[in-house]
PDB file of C-alpha atoms and ligand atoms in Angstrom:
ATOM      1  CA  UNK Y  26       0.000   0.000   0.000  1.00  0.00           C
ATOM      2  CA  UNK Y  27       1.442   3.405  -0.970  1.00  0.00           C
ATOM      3  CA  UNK Y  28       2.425   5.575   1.920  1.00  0.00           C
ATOM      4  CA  UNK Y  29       0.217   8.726   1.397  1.00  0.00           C
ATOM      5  CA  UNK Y  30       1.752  12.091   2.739  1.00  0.00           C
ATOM      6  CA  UNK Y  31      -0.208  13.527   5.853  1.00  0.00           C
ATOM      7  CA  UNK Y  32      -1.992  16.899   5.374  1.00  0.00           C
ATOM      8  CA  UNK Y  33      -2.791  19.500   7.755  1.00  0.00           C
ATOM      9  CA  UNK Y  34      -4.533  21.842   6.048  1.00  0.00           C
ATOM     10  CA  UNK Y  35      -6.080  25.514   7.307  1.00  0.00           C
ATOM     11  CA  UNK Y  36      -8.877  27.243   5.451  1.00  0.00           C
ATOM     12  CA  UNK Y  37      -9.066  30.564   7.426  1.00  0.00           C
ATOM     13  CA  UNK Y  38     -12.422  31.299   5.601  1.00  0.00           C
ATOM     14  CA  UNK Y  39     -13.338  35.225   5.396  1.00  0.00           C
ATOM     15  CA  UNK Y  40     -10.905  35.744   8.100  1.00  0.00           C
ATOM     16  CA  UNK Y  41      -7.631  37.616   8.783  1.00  0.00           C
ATOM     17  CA  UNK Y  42      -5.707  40.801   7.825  1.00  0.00           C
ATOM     18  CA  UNK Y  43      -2.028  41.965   7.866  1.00  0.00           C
ATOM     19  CA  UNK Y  44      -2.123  41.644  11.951  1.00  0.00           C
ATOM     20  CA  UNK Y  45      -2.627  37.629  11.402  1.00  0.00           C
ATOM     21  CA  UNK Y  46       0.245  36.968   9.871  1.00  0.00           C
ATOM     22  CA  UNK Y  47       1.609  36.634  13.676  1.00  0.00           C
ATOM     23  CA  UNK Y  48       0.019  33.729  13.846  1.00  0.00           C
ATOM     24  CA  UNK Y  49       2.264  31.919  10.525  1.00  0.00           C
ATOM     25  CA  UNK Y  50       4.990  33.647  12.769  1.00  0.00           C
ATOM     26  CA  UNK Y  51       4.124  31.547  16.193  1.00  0.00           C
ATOM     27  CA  UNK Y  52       3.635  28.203  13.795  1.00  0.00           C
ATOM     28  CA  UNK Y  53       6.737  28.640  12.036  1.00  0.00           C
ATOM     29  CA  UNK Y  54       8.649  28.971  15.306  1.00  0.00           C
ATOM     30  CA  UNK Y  55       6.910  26.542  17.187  1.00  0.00           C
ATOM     31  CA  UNK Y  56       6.910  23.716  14.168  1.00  0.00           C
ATOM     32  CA  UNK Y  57       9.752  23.919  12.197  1.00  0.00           C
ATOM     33  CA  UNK Y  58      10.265  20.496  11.419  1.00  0.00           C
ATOM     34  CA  UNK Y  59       6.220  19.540  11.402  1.00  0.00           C
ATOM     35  CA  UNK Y  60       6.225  15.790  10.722  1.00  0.00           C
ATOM     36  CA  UNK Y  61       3.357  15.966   8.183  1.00  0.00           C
ATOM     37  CA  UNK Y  62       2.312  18.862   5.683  1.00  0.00           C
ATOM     38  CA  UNK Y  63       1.590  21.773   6.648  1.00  0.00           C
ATOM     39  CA  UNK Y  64      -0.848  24.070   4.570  1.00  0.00           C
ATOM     40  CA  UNK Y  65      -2.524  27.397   5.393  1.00  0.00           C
ATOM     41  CA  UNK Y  66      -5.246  29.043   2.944  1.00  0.00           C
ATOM     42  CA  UNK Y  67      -5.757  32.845   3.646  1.00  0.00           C
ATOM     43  CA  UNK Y  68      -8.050  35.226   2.307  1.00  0.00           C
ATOM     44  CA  UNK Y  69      -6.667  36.162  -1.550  1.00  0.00           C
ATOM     45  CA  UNK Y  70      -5.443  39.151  -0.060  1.00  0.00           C
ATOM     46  CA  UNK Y  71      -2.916  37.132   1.945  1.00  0.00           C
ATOM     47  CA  UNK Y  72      -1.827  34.818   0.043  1.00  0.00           C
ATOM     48  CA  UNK Y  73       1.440  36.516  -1.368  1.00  0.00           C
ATOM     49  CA  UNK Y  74       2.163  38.200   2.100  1.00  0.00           C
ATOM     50  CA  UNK Y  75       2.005  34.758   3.457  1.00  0.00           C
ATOM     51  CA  UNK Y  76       3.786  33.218   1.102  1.00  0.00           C
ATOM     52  CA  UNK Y  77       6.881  35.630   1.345  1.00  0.00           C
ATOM     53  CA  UNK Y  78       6.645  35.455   5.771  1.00  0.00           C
ATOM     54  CA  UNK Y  79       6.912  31.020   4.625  1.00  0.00           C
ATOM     55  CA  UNK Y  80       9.652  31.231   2.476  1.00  0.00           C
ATOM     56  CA  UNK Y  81      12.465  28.834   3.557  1.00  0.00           C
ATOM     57  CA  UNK Y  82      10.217  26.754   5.427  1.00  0.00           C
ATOM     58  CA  UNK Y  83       8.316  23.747   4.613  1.00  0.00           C
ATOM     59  CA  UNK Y  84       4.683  25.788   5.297  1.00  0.00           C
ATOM     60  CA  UNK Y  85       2.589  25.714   1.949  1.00  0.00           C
ATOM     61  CA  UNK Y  86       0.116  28.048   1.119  1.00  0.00           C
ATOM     62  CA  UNK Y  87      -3.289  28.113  -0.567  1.00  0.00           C
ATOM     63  CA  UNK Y  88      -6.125  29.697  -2.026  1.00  0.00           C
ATOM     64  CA  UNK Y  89      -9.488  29.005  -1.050  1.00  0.00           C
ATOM     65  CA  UNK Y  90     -11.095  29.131  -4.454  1.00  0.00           C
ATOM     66  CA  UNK Y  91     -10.252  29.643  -7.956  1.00  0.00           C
ATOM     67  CA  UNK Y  92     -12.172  30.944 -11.674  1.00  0.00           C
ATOM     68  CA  UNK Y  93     -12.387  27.906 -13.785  1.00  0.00           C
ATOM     69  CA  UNK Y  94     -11.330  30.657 -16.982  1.00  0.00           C
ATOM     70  CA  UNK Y  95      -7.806  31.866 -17.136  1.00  0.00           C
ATOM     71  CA  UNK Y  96      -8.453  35.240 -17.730  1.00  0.00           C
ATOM     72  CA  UNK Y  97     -11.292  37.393 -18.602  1.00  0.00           C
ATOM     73  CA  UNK Y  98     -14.000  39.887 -17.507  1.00  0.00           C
ATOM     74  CA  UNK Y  99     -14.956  37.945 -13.922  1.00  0.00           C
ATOM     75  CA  UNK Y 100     -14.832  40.890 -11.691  1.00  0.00           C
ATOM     76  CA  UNK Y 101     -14.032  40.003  -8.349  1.00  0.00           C
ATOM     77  CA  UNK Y 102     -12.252  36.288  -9.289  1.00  0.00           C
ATOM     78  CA  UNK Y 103      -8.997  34.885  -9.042  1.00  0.00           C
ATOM     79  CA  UNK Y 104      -7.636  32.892 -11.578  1.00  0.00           C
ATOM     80  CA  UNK Y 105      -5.757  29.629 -10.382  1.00  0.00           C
ATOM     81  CA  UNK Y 106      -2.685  31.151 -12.385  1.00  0.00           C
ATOM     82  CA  UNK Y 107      -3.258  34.243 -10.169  1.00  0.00           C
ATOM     83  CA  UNK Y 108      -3.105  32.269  -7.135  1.00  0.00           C
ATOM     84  CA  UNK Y 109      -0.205  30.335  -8.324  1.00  0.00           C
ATOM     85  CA  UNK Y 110       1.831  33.775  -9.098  1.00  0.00           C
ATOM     86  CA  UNK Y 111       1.119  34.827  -5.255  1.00  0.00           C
ATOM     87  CA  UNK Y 112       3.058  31.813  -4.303  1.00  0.00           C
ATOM     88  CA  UNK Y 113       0.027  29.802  -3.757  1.00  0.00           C
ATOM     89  CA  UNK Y 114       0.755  25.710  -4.706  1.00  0.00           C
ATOM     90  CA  UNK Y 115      -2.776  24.684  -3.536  1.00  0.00           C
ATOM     91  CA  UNK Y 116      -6.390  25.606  -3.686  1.00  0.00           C
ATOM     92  CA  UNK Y 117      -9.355  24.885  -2.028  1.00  0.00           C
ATOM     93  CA  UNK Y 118     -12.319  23.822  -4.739  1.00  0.00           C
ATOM     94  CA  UNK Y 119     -15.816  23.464  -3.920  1.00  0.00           C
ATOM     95  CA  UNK Y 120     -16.462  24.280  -0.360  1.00  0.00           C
ATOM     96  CA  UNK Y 121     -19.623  23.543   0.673  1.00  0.00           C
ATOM     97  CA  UNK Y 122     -19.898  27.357   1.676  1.00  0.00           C
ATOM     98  CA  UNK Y 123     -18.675  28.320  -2.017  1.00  0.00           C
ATOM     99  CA  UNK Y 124     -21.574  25.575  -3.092  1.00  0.00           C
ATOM    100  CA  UNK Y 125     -24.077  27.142  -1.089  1.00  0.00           C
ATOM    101  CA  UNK Y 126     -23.324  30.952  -1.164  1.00  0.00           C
ATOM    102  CA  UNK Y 127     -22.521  30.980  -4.746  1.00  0.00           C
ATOM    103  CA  UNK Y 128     -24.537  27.785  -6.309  1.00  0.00           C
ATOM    104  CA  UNK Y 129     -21.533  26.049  -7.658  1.00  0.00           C
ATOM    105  CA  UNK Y 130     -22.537  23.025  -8.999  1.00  0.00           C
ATOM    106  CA  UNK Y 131     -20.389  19.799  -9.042  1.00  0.00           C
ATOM    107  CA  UNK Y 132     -19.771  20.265 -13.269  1.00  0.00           C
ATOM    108  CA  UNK Y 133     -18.336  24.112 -11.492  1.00  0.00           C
ATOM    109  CA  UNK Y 134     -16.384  22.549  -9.278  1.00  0.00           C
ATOM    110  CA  UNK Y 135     -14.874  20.230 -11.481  1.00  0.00           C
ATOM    111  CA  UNK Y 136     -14.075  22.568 -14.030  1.00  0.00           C
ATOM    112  CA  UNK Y 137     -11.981  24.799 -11.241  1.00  0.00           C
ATOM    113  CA  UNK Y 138     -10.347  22.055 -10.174  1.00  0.00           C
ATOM    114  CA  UNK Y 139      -9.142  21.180 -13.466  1.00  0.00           C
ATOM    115  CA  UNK Y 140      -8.183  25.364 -13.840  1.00  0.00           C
ATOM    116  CA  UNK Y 141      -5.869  24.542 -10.970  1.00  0.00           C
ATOM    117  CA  UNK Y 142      -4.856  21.571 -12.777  1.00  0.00           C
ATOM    118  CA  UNK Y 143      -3.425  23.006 -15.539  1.00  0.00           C
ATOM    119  CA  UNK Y 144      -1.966  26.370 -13.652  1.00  0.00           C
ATOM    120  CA  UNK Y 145      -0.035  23.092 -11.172  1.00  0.00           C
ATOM    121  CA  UNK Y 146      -1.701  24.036  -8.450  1.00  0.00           C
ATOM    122  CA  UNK Y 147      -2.992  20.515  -6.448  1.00  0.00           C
ATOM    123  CA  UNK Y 148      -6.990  21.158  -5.917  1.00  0.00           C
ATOM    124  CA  UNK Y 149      -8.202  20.355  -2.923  1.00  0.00           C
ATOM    125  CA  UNK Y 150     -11.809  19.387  -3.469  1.00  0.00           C
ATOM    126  CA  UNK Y 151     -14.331  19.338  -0.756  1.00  0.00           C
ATOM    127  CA  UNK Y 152     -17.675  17.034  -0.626  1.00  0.00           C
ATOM    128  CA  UNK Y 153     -19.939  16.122   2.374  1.00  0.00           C
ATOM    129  CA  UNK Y 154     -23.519  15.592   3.252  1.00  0.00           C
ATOM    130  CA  UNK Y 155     -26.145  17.654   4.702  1.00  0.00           C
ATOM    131  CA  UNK Y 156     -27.826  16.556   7.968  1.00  0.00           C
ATOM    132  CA  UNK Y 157     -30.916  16.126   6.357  1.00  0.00           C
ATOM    133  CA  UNK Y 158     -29.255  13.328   3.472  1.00  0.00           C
ATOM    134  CA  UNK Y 159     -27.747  11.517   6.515  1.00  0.00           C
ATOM    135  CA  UNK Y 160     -30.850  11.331   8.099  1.00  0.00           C
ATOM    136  CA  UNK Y 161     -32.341   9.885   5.335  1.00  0.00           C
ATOM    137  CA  UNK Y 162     -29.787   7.304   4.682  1.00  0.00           C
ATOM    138  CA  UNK Y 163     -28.282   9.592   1.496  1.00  0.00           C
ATOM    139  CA  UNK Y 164     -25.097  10.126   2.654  1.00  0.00           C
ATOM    140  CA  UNK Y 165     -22.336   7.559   0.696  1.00  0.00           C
ATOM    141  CA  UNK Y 166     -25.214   8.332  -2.255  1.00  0.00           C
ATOM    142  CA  UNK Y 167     -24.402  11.927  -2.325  1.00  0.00           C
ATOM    143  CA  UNK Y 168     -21.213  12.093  -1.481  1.00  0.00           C
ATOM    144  CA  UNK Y 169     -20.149   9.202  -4.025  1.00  0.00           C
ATOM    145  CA  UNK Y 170     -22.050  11.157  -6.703  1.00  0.00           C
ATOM    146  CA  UNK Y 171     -19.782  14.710  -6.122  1.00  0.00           C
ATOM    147  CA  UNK Y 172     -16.864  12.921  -5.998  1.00  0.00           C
ATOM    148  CA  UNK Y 173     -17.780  11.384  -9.519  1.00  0.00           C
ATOM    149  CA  UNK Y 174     -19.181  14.680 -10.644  1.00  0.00           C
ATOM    150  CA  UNK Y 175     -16.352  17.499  -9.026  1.00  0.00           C
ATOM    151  CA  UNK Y 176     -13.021  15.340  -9.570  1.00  0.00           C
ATOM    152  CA  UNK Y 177     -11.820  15.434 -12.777  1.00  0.00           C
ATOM    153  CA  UNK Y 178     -10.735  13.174 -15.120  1.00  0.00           C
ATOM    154  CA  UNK Y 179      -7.066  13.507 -15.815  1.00  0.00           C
ATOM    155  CA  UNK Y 180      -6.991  13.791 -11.334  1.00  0.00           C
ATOM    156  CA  UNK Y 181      -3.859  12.269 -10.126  1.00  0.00           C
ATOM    157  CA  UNK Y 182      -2.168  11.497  -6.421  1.00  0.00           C
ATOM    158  CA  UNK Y 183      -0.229  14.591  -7.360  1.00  0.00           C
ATOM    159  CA  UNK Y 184      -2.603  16.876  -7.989  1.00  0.00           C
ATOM    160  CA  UNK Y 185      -5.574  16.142  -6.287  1.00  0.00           C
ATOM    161  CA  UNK Y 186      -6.803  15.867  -2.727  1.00  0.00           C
ATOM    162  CA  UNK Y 187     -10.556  15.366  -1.580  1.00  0.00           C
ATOM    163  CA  UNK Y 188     -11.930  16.599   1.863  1.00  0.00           C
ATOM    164  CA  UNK Y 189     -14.685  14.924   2.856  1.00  0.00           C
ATOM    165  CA  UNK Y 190     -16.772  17.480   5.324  1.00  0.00           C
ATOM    166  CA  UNK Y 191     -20.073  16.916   6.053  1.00  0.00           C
ATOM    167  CA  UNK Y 192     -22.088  20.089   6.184  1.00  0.00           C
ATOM    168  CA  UNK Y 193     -23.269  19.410   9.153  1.00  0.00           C
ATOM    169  CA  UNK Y 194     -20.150  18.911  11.129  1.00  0.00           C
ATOM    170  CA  UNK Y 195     -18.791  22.661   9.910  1.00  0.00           C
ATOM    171  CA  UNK Y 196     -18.423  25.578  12.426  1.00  0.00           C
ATOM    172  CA  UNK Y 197     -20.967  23.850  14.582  1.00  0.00           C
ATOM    173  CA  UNK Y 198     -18.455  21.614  16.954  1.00  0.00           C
ATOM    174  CA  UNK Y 199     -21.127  17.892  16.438  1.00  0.00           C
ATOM    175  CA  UNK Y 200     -18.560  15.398  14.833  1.00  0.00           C
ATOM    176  CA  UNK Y 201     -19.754  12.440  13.157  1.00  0.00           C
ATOM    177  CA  UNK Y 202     -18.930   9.073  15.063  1.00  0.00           C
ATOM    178  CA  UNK Y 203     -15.183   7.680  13.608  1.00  0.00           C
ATOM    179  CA  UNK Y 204     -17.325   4.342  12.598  1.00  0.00           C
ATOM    180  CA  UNK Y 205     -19.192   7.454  10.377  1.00  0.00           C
ATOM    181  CA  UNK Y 206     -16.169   8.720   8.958  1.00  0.00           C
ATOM    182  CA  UNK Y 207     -14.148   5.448   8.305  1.00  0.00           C
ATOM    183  CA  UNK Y 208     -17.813   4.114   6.454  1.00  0.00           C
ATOM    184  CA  UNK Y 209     -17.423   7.364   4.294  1.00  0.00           C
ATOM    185  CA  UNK Y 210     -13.718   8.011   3.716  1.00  0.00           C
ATOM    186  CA  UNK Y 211     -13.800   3.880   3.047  1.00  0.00           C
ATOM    187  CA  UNK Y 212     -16.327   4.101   0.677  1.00  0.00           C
ATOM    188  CA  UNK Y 213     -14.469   7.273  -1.260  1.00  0.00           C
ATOM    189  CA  UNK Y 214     -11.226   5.302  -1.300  1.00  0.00           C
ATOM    190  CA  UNK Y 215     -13.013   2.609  -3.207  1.00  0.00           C
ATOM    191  CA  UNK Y 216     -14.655   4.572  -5.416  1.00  0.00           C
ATOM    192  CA  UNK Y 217     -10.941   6.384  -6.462  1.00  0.00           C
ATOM    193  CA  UNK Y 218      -9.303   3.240  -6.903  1.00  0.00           C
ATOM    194  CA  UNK Y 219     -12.613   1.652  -8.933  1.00  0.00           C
ATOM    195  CA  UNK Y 220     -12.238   5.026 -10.749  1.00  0.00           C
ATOM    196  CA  UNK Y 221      -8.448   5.923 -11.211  1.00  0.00           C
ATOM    197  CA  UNK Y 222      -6.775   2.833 -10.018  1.00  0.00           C
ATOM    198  CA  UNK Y 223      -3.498   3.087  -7.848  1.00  0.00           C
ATOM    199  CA  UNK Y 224      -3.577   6.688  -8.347  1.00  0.00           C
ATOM    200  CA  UNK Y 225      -6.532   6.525  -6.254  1.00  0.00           C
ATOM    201  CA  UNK Y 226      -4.658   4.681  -3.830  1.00  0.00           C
ATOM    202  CA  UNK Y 227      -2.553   7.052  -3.466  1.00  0.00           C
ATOM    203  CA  UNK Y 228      -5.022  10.158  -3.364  1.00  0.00           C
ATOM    204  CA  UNK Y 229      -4.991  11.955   0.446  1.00  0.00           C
ATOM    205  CA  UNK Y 230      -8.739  12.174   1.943  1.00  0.00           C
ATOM    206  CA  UNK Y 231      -8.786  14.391   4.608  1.00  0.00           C
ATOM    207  CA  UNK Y 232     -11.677  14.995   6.970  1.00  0.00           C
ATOM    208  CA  UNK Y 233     -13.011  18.510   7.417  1.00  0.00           C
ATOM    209  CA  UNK Y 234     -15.489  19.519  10.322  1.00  0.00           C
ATOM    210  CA  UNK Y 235     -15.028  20.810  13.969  1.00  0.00           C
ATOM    211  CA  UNK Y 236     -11.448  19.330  14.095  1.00  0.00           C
ATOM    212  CA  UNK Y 237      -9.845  21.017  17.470  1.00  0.00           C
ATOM    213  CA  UNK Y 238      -6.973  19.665  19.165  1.00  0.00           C
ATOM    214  CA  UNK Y 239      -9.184  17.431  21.466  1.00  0.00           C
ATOM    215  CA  UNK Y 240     -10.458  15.162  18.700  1.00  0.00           C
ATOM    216  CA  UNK Y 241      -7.406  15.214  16.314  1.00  0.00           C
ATOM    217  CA  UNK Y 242      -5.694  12.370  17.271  1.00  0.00           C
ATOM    218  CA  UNK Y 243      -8.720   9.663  17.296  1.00  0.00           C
ATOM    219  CA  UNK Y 244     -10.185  11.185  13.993  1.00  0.00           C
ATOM    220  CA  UNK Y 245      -6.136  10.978  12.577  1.00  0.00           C
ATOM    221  CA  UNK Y 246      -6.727   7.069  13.633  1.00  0.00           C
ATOM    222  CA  UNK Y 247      -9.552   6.215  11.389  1.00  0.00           C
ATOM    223  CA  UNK Y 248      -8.854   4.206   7.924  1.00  0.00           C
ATOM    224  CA  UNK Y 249      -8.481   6.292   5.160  1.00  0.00           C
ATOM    225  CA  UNK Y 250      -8.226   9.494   6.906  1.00  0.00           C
ATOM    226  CA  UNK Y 251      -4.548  11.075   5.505  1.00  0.00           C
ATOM    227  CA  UNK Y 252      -4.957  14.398   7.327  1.00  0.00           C
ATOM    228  CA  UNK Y 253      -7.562  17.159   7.969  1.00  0.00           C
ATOM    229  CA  UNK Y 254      -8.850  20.095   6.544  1.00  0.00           C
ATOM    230  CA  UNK Y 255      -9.304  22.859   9.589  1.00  0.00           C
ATOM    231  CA  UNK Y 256     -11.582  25.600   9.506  1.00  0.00           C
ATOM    232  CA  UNK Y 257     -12.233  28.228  12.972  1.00  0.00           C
ATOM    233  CA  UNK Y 258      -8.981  26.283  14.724  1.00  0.00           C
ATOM    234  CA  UNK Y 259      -6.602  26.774  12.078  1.00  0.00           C
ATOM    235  CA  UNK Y 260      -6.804  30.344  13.183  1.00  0.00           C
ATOM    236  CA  UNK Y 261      -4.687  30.226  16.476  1.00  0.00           C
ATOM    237  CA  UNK Y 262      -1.586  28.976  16.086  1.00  0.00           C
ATOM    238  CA  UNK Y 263      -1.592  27.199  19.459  1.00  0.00           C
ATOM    239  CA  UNK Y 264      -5.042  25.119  18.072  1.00  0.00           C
ATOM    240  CA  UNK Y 265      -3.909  24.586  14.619  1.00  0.00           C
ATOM    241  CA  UNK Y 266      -0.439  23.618  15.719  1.00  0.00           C
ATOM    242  CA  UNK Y 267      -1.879  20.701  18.121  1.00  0.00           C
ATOM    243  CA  UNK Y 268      -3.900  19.736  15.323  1.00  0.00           C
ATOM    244  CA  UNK Y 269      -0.490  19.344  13.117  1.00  0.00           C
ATOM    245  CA  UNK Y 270       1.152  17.932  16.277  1.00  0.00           C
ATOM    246  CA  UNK Y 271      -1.433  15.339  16.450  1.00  0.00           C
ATOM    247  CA  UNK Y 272      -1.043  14.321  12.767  1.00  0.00           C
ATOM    248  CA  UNK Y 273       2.598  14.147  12.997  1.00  0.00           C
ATOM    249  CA  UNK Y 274       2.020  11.419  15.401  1.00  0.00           C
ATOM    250  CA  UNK Y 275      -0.852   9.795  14.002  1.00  0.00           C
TER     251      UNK Y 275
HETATM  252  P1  PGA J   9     -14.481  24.010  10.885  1.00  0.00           P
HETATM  253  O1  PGA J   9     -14.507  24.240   9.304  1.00  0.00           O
HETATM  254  O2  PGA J   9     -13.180  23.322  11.219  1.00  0.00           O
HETATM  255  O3  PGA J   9     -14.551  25.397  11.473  1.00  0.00           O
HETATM  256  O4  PGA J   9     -15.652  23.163  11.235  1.00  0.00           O
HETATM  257  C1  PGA J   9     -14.011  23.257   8.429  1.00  0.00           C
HETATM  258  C2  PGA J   9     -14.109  23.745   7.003  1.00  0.00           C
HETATM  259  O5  PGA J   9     -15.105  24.396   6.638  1.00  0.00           O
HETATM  260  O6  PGA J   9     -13.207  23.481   6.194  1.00  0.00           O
END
């Protein structure tokens, strides 16, 4: 079985301004040899600034979405190539808040991804279930069907991560049960490797949802979970760098 790099990844959301880059600072100082990746996605307005206060470390940095066009009247987009020229080497695609707040649809989704694609940036691409499809039994249904739909075709190990986070879990501190997320994350890893083989074997899932220091460890336990994707505590770096600390150990 291929040994699949760990992931720590942040997704700071609408949050943070020149005073947060303290917080890479504190990380940096305190984890300078992590033990697993290490990746933080800003606003677009950070991204460069962050990417300079990283450089010469192993930190990576992200956007949090991307235009599936190059170029081109979009006001208010980024282009993945835009990202990439900030110093970005990831982005987030298809949040579920992106999803919601902006109706991207999983043929959106997929076509960003593959904009990231071909600008090499590796897409991180999110799925998950609302509470309502899990209480109806929905949830490998729905989540098997955006992972078909928002991945693209020509998605490699190398290019391509998928974050399961079901909607439910986000921002609201309820975690689904770790039989929950091994029946999901084990059902996604069959579906890559039915799909793309032992590239799909070798694709990271991380979990995304109300991951805080306290439930790291146990969630980094589960099959098939290669890391997490961190939302409200990726923003201190004394939360986010348990988080990391528990993943280096996992
Ligand atoms: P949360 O967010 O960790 O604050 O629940 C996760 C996410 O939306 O990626």
């Amino acid at each position: 079985m291929p040994t699949r790099p760990k992931l720590a990844a942040g997704n700071w959301k609408m949050n943070g301004t020149a005073a947060a880059l303290s917080e890479v600072a504190q990380l940096l100082a305190a984890h300078p040899e992590p033990g697993c990746q290490v990746l933080i996605c800003p606003p677009a307005t950070l991204v460069h600034r962050m990417a300079v206060a990283a450089e010469g470390s192993d930190m990576l940095i992200g956007g949090q979405d991307c235009h599936g066009a190059v170029s081109g009247a979009h006001t208010g987009d980024v282009s993945a190539a835009m990202l990439a020229d900030a110093g970005a080497s990831h982005v987030i695609t298809g949040h579920s808040e992106r999803r919601a707040d902006h109706g991207e649809t999983d043929a959106d989704v997929r076509t960003k991804s593959e904009a990231a694609h071909a600008a090499g940036l590796i897409a991180i691409i999110c799925i998950g279930e609302t509470l309502a499809q899990r209480e109806t039994g929905e949830t490998l249904t729905v989540c098997g069907g955006q992972l078909d739909g928002s991945v693209p075709e020509a998605a490699t190990a190398a290019n391509t991560v998928v974050a399961y986070e079901p909607i439910w879990a986000i921002g609201t501190g309820k975690v689904p049960t770790l039989e929950q997320i091994a029946e999901v994350h084990d059902d996604l890893r069959a579906r890559l490797v039915a799909r793309f083989g032992d590239e799909g074997e070798a694709m990271r899932l991380l979990y995304g949802g109300s991951v805080k220091p306290a439930n790291a460890s146990e969630i980094f336990a589960v099959s098939n979970v290669d890391g997490a994707l961190v939302g409200g505590a990726s923003l201190k770096a004394a939360d986010f760098g348990g988080i990391i600390a528990a993943l280096a150990d996992a």
